[in-house]
PDB file of C-alpha atoms in Angstrom:
ATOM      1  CA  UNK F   1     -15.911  54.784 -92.643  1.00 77.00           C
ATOM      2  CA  UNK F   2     -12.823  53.156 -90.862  1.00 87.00           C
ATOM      3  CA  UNK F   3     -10.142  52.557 -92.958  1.00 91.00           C
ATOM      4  CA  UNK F   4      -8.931  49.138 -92.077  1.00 91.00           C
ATOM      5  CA  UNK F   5      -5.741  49.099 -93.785  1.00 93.00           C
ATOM      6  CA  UNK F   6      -4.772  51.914 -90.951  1.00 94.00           C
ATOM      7  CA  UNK F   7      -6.335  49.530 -88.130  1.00 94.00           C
ATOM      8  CA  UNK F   8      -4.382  46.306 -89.600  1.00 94.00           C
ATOM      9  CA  UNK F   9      -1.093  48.714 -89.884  1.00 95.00           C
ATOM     10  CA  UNK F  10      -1.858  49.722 -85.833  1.00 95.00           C
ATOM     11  CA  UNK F  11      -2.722  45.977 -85.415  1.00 94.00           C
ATOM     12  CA  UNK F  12       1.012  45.022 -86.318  1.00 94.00           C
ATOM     13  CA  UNK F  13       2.513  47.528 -84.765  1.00 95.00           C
ATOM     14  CA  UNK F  14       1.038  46.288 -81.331  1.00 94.00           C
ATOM     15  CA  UNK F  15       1.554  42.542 -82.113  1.00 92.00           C
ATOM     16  CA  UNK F  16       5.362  43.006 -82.683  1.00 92.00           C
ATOM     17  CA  UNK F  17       5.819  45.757 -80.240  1.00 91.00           C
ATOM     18  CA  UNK F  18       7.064  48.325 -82.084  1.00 92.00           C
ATOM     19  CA  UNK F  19       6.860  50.334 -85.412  1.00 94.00           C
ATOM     20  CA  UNK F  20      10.358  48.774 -86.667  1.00 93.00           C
ATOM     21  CA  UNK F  21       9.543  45.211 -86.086  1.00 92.00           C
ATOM     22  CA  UNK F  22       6.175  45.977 -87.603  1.00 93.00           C
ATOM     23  CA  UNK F  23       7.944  47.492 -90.661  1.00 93.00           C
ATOM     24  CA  UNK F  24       9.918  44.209 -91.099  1.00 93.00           C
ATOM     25  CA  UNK F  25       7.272  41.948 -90.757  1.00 92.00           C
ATOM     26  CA  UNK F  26       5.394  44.162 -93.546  1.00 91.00           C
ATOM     27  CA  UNK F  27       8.702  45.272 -95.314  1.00 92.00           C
ATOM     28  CA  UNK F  28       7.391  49.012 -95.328  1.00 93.00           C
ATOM     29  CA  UNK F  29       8.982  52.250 -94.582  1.00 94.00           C
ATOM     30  CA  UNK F  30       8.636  52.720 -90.491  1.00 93.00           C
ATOM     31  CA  UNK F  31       7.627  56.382 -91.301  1.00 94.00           C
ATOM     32  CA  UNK F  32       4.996  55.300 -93.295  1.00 94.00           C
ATOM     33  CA  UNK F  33       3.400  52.932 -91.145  1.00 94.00           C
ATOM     34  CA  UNK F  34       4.015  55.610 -88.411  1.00 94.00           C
ATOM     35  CA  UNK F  35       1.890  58.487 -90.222  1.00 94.00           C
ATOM     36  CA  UNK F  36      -0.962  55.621 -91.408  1.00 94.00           C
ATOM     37  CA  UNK F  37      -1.321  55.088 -87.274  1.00 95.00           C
ATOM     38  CA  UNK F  38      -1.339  58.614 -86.580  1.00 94.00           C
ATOM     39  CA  UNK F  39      -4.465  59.075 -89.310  1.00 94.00           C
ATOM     40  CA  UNK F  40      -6.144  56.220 -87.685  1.00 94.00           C
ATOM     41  CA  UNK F  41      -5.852  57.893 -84.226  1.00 95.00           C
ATOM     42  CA  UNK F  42      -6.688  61.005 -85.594  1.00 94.00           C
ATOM     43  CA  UNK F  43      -9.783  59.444 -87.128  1.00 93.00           C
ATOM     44  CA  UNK F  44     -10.848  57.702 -83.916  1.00 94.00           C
ATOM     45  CA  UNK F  45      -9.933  61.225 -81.989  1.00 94.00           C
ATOM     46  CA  UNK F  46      -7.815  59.271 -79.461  1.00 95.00           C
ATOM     47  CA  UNK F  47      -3.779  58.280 -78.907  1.00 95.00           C
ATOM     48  CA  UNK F  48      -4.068  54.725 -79.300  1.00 95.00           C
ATOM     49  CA  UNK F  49      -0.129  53.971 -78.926  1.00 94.00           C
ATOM     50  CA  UNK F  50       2.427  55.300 -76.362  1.00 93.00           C
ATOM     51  CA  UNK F  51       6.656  54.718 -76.056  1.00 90.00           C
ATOM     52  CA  UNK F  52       7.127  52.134 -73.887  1.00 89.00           C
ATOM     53  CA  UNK F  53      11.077  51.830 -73.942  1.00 85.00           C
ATOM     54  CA  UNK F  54      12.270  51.051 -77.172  1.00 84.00           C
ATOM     55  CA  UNK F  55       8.911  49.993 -78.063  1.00 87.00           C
ATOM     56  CA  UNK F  56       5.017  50.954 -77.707  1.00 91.00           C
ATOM     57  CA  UNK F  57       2.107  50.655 -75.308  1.00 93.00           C
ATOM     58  CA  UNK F  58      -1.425  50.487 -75.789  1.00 94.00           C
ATOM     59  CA  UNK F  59      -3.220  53.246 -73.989  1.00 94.00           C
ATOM     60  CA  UNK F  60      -6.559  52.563 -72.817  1.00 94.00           C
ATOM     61  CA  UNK F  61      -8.226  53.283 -75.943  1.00 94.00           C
ATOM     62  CA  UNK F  62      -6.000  51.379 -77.854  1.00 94.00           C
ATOM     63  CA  UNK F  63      -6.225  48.479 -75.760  1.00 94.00           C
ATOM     64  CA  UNK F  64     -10.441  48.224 -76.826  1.00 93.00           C
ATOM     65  CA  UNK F  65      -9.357  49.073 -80.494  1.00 94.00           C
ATOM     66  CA  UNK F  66      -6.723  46.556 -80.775  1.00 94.00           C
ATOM     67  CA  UNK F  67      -9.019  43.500 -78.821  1.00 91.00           C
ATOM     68  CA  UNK F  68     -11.440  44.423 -81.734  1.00 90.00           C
ATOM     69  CA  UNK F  69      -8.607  44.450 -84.507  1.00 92.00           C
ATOM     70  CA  UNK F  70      -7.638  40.706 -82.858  1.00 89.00           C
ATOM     71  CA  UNK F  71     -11.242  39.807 -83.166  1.00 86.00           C
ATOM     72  CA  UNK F  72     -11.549  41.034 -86.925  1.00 89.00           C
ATOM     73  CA  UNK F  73      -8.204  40.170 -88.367  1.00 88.00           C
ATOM     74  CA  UNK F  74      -8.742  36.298 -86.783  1.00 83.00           C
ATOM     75  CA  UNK F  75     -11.983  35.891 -88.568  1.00 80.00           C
ATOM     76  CA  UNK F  76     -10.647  37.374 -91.529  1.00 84.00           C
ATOM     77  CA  UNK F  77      -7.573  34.784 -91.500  1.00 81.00           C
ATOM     78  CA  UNK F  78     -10.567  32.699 -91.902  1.00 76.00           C
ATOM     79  CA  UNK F  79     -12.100  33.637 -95.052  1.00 80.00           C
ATOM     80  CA  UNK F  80      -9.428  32.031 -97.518  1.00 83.00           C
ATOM     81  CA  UNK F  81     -10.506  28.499 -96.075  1.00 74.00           C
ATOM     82  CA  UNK F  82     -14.199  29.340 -95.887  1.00 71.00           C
ATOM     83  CA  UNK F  83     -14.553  30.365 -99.364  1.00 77.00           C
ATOM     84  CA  UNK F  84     -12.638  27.075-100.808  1.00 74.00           C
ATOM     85  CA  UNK F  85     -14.984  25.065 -98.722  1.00 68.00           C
ATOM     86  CA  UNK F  86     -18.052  26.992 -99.545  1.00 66.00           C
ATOM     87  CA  UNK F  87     -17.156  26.848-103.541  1.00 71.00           C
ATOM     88  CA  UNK F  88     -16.511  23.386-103.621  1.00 69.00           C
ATOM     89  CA  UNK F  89     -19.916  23.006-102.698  1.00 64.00           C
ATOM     90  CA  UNK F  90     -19.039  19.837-100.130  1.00 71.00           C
ATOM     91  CA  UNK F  91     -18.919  21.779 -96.647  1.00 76.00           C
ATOM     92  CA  UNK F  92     -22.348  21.647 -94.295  1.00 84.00           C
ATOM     93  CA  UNK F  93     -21.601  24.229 -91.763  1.00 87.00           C
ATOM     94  CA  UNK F  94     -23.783  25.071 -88.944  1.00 92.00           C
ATOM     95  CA  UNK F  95     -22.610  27.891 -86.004  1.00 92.00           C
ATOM     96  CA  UNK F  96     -24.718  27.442 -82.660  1.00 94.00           C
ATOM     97  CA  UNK F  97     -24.925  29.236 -80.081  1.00 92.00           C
ATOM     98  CA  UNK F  98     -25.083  27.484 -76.163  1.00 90.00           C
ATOM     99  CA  UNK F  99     -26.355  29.885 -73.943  1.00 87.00           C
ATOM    100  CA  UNK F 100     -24.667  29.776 -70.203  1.00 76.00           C
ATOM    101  CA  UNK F 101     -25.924  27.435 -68.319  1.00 72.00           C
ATOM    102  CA  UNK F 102     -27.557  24.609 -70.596  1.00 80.00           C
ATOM    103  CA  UNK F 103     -26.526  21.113 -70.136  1.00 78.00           C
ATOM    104  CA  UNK F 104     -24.188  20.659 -72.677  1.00 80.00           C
ATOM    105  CA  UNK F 105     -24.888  16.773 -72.317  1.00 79.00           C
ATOM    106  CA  UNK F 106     -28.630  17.341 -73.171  1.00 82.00           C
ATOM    107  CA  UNK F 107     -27.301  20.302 -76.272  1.00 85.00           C
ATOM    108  CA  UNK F 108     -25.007  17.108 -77.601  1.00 87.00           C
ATOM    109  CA  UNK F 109     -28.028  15.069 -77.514  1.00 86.00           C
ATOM    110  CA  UNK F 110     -30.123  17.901 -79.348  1.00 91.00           C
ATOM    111  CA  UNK F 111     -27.390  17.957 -81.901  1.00 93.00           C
ATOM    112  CA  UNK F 112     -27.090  14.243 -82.548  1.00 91.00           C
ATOM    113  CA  UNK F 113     -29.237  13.568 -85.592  1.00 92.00           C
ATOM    114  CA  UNK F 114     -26.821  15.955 -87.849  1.00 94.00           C
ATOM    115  CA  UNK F 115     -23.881  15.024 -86.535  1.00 93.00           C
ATOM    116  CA  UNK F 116     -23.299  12.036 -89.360  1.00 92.00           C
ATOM    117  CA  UNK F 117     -23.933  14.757 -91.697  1.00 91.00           C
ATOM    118  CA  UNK F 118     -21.255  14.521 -94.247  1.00 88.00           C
ATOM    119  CA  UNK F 119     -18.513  16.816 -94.713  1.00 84.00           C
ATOM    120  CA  UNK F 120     -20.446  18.486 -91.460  1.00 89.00           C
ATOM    121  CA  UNK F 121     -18.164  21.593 -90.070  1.00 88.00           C
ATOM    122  CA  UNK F 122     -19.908  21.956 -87.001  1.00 92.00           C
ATOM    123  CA  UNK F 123     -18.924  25.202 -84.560  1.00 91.00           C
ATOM    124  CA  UNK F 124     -20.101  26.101 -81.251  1.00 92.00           C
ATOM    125  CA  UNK F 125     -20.041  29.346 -79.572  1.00 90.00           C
ATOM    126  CA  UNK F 126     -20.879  29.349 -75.376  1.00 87.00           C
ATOM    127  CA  UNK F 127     -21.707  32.808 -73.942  1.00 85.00           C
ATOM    128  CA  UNK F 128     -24.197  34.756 -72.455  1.00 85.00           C
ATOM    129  CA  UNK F 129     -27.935  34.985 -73.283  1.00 87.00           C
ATOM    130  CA  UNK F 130     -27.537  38.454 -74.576  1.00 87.00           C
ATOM    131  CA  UNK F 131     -25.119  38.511 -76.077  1.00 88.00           C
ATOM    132  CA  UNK F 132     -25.522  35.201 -78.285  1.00 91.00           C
ATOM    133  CA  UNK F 133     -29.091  36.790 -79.845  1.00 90.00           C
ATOM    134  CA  UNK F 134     -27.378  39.649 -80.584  1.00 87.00           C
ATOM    135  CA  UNK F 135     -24.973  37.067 -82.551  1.00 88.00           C
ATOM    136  CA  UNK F 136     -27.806  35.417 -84.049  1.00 89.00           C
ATOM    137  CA  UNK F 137     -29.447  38.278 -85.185  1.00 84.00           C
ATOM    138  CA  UNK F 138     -26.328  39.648 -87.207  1.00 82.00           C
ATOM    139  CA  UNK F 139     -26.424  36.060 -88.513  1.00 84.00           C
ATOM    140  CA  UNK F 140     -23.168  34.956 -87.294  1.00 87.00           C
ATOM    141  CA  UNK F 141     -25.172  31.942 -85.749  1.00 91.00           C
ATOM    142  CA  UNK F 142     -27.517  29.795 -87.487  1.00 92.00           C
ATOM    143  CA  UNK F 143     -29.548  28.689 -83.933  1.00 94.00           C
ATOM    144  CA  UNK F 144     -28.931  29.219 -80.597  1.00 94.00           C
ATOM    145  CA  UNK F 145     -30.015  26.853 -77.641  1.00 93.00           C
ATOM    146  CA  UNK F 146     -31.267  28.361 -74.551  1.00 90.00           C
ATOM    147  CA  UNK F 147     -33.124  27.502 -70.961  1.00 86.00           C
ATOM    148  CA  UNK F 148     -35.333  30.398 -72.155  1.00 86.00           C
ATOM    149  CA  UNK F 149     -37.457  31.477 -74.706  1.00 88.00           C
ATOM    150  CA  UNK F 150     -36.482  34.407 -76.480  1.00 87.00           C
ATOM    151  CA  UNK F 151     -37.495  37.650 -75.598  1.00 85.00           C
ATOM    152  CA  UNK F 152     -40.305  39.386 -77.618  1.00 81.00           C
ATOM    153  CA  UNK F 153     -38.184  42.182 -79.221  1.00 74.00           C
ATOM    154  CA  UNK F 154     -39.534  43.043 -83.060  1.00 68.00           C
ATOM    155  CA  UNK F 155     -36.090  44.734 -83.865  1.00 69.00           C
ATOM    156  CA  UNK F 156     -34.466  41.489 -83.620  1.00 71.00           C
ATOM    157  CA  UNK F 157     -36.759  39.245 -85.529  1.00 80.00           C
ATOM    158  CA  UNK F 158     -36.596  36.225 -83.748  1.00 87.00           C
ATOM    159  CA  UNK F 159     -38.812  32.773 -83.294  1.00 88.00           C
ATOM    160  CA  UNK F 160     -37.890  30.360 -80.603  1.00 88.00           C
ATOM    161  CA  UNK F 161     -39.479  26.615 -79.721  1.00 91.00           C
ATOM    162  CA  UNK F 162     -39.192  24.759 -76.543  1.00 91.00           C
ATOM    163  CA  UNK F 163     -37.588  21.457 -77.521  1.00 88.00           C
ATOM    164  CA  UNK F 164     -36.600  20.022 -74.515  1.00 82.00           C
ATOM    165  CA  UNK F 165     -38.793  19.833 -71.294  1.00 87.00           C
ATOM    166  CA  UNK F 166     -36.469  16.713 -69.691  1.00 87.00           C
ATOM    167  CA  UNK F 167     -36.874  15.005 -66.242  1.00 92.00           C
ATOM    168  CA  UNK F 168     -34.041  15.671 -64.056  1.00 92.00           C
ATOM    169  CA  UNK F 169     -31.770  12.467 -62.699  1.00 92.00           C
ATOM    170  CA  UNK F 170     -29.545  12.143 -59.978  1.00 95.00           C
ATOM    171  CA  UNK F 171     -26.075  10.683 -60.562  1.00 93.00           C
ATOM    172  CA  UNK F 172     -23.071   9.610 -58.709  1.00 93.00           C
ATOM    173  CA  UNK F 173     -19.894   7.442 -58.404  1.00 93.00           C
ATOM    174  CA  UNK F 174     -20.759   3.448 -57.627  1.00 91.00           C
ATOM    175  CA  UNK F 175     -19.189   4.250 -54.074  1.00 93.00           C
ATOM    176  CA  UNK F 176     -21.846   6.621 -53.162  1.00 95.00           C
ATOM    177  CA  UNK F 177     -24.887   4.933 -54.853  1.00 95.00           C
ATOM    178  CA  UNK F 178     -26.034   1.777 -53.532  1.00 94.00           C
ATOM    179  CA  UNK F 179     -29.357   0.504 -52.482  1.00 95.00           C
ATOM    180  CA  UNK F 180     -29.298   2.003 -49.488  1.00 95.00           C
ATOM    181  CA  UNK F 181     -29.138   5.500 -51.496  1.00 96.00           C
ATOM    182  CA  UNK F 182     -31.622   4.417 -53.917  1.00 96.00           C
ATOM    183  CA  UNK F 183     -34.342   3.692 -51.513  1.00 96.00           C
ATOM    184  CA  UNK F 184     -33.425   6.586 -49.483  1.00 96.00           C
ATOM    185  CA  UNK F 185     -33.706   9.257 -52.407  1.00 96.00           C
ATOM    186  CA  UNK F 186     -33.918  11.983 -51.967  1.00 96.00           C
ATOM    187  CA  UNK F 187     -33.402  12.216 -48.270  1.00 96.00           C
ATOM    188  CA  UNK F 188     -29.708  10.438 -49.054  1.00 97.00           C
ATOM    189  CA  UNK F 189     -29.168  13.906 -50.761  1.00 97.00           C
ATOM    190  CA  UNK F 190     -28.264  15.186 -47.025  1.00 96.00           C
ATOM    191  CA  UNK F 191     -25.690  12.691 -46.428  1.00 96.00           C
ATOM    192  CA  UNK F 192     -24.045  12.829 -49.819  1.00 97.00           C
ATOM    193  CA  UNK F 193     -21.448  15.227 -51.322  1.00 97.00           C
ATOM    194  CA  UNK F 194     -23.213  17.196 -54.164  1.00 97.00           C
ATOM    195  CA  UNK F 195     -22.587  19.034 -57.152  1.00 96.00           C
ATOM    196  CA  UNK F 196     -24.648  21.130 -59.245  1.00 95.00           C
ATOM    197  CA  UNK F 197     -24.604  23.693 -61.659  1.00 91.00           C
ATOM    198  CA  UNK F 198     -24.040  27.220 -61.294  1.00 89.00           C
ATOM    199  CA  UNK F 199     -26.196  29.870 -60.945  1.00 85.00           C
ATOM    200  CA  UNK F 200     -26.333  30.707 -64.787  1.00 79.00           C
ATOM    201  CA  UNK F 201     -28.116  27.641 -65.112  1.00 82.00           C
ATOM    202  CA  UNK F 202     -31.894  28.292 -65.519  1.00 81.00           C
ATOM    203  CA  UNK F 203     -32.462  24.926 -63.767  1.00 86.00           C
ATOM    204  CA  UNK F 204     -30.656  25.961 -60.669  1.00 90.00           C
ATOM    205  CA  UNK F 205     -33.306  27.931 -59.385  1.00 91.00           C
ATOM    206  CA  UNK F 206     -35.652  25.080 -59.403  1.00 92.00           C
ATOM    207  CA  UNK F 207     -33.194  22.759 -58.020  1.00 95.00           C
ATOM    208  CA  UNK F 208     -32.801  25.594 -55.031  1.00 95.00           C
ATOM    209  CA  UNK F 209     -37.178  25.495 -54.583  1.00 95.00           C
ATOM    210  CA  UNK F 210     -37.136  21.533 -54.938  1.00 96.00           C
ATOM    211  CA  UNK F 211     -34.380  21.381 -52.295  1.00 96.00           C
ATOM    212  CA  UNK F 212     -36.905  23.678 -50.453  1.00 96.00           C
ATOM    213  CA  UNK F 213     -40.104  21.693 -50.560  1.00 95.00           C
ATOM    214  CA  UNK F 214     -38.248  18.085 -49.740  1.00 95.00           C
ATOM    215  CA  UNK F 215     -36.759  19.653 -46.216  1.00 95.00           C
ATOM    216  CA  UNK F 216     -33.097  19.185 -47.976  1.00 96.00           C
ATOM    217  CA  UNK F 217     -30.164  20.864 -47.217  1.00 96.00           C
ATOM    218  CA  UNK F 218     -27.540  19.559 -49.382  1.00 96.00           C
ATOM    219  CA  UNK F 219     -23.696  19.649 -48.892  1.00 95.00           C
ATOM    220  CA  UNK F 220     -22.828  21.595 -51.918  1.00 96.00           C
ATOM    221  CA  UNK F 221     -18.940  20.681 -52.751  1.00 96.00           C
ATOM    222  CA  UNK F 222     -18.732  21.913 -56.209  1.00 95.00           C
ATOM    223  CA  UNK F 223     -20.876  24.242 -58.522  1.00 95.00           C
ATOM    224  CA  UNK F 224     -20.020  23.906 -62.369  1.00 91.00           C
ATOM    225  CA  UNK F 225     -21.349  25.813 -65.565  1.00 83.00           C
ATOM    226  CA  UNK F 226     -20.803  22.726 -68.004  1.00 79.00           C
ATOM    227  CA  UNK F 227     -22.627  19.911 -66.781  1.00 78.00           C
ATOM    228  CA  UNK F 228     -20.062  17.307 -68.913  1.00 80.00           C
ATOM    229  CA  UNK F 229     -17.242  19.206 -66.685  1.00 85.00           C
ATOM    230  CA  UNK F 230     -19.611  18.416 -63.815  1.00 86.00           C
ATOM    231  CA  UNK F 231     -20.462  14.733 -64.671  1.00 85.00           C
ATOM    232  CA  UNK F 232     -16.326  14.362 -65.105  1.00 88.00           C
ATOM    233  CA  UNK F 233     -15.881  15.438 -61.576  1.00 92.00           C
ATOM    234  CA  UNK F 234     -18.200  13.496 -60.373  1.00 91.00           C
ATOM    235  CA  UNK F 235     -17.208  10.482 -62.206  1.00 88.00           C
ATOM    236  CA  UNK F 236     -13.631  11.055 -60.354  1.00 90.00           C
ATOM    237  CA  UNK F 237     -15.855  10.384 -57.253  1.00 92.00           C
ATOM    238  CA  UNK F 238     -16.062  14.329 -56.105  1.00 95.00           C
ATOM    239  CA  UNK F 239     -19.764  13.324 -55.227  1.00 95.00           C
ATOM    240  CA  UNK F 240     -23.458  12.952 -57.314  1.00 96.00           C
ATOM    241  CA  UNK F 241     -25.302  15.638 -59.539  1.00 94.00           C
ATOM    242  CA  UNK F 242     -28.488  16.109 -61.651  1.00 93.00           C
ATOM    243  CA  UNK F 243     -28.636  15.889 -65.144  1.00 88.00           C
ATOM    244  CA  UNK F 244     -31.718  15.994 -67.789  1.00 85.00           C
ATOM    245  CA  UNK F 245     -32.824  12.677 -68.920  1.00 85.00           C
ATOM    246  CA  UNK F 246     -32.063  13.793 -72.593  1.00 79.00           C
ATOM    247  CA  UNK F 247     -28.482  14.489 -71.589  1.00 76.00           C
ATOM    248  CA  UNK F 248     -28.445  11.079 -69.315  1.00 74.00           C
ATOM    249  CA  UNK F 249     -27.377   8.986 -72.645  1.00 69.00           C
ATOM    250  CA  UNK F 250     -24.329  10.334 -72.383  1.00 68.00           C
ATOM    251  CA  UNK F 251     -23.751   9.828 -68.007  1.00 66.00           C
ATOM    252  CA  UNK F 252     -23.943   6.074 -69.383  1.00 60.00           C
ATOM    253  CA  UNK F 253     -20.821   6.873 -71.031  1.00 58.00           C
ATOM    254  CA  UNK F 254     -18.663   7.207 -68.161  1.00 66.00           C
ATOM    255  CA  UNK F 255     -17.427   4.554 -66.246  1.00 74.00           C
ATOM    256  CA  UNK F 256     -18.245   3.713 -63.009  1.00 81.00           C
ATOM    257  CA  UNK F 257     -21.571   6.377 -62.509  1.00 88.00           C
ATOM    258  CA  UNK F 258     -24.666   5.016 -61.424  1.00 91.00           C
ATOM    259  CA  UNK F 259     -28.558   6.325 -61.420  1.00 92.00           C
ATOM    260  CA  UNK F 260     -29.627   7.196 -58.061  1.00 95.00           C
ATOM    261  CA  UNK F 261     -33.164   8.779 -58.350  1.00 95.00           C
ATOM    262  CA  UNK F 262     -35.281  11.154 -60.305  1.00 95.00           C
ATOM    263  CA  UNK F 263     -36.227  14.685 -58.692  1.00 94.00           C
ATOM    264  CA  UNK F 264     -39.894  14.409 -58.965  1.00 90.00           C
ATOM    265  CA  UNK F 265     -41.414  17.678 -60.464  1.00 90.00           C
ATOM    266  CA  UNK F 266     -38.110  18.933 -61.824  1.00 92.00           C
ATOM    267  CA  UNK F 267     -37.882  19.752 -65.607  1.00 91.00           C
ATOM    268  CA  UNK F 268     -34.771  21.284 -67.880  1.00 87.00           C
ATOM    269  CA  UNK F 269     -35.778  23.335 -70.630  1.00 88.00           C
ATOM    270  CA  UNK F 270     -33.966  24.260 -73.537  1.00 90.00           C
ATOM    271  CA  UNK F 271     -35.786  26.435 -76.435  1.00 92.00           C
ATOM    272  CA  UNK F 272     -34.348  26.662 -80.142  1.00 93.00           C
ATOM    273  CA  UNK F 273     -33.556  30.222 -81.025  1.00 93.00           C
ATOM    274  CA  UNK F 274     -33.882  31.280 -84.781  1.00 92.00           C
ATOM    275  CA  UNK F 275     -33.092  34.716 -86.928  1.00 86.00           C
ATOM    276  CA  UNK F 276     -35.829  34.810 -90.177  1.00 78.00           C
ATOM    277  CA  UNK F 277     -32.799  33.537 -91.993  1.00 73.00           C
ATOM    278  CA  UNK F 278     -32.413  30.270 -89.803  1.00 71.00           C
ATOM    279  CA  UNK F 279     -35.638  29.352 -90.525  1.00 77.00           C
ATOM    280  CA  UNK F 280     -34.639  27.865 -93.366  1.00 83.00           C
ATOM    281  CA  UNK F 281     -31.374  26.718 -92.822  1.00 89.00           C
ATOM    282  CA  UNK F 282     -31.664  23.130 -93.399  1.00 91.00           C
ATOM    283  CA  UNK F 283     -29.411  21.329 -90.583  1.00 93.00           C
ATOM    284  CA  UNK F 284     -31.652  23.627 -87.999  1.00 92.00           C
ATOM    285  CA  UNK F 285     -34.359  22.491 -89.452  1.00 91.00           C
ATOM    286  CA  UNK F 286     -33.553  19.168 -89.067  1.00 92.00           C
ATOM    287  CA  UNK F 287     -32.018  19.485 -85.675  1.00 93.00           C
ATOM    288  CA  UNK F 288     -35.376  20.864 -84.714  1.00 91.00           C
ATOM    289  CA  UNK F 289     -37.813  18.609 -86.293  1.00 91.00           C
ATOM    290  CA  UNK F 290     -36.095  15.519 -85.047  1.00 90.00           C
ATOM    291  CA  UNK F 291     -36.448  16.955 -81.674  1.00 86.00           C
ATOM    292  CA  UNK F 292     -39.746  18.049 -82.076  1.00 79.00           C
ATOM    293  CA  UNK F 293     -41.007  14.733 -82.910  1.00 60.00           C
TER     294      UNK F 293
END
């Protein structure tokens, strides 16, 4: 087993730079934070610390030990405030996971009906496909939102249900979208300045093959992976973009955007993603019978 008391002793040493600071800060003996270092490097069989003046360096292996010291030790600065909220019994909490890629204006509107939970503590993690199921199998996440269905992998135990299967809408500044654009869609798309999401986005591919089949060739100007980032740009008159109709609610929002035409055949979807666990988690499972209905 690691001992962690060694891996918090080398994780102060490398935030304050040096084993003297380090022996301030935890008003110890610098020789015996020194030898506790030197067991943990002798446990991990690697130097972890080099002199750097009159202070250290992180070798190579120290620099992946200490990023996952920084990732432990922050969570753990956590746990006084998480267990006072979880004993007084008031706290709803519910971790998701946005996979890279989804509109985040269509996840906010997946989200809606518990967000006037009360005493809701609501936290949202965006990464990569991967690496979020791995998350939500170790149940550090409660669901995860995706523009795919999970894979089928027994190990990990998962169940996942399409929830959203949205027609896709054009947007843009009132300077670009007139009548003229309207009754022109979606030819007008060759004249206009577009965005669109990045390739990480599961609905850019079918953008790409709709683009194909209407004989358009777009003037791409900006490519974004959040599509509120996107719909900000856009609003600042950068040029017009697609968003689901789920995530169109909030498009209204901003001032001065306009609807300019709905791609025809082109659908976003975004599947709920849920450990054994999550099943029964009850914000998910309102989340995703609301959404189901």
């Amino acid at each position: 087993m690691l001992n962690y008391r060694h891996l918090h002793y080398f994780w102060v040493v490398t935030k304050e730079g040096g084993f003297a600071r380090a022996a301030e800060r935890l008003d110890m003996a610098v020789q015996t934070i020194s030898a506790q270092v030197r067991e943990l490097e002798k446990a991990l069989g690697h130097q972890l610390l080099k002199p750097a003046g009159r202070g250290v360096a992180l070798t190579e292996a120290g620099q992946a030990a200490f990023a996952r010291a920084e990732e432990i030790f922050q969570l753990g600065q956590g746990i006084p405030d998480e267990v006072r909220e979880a004993a007084s019994g008031k706290v709803a909490r519910l971790a998701v996971g946005l996979s890279d890629g989804i509109s985040k204006l269509a996840a906010h509107a997946l989200l809606a009906p518990v967000l006037n939970t009360p005493h809701l503590r609501l936290v949202c993690h965006e990464g990569e496909f991967e690496q979020l199921l791995g998350e939500l199998a170790l149940h550090h996440l409660d669901l995860v939102l995706a523009g795919q269905a999970a894979p089928r992998n027994p190990n990990l135990r998962l169940t996942s249900e399409r929830l959203v299967d949205s027609p896709v809408e054009w947007y843009g500044p009132a300077r670009m979208v007139g009548k003229t654009e309207r009754d022109r869609f979606p030819q007008c798309l060759n004249d206009l300045p577009v965005l669109l999401p990045t390739g990480h986005s599961a609905l850019r591919p079918t953008l790409d093959h709709w683009f194909d089949t209407q004989g358009l060739r777009p003037r791409i100007v900006g490519e974004f992976e959040d599509s509120a980032l996107l719909a900000v740009f856009a609003a600042r008159g950068l040029g017009v973009f697609p968003v689901s109709r789920l995530g169109a609610d909030d498009v209204g929002l901003m001032r001065g955007l306009r609807l300019l035409g709905c791609s025809e055949g082109v659908k976003e979807e975004i599947h709920a993603i849920r450990s054994r666990r999550g099943q029964h988690h009850p914000l998910v499972m309102q989340v995703v019978a609301a959404n189901r209905s």
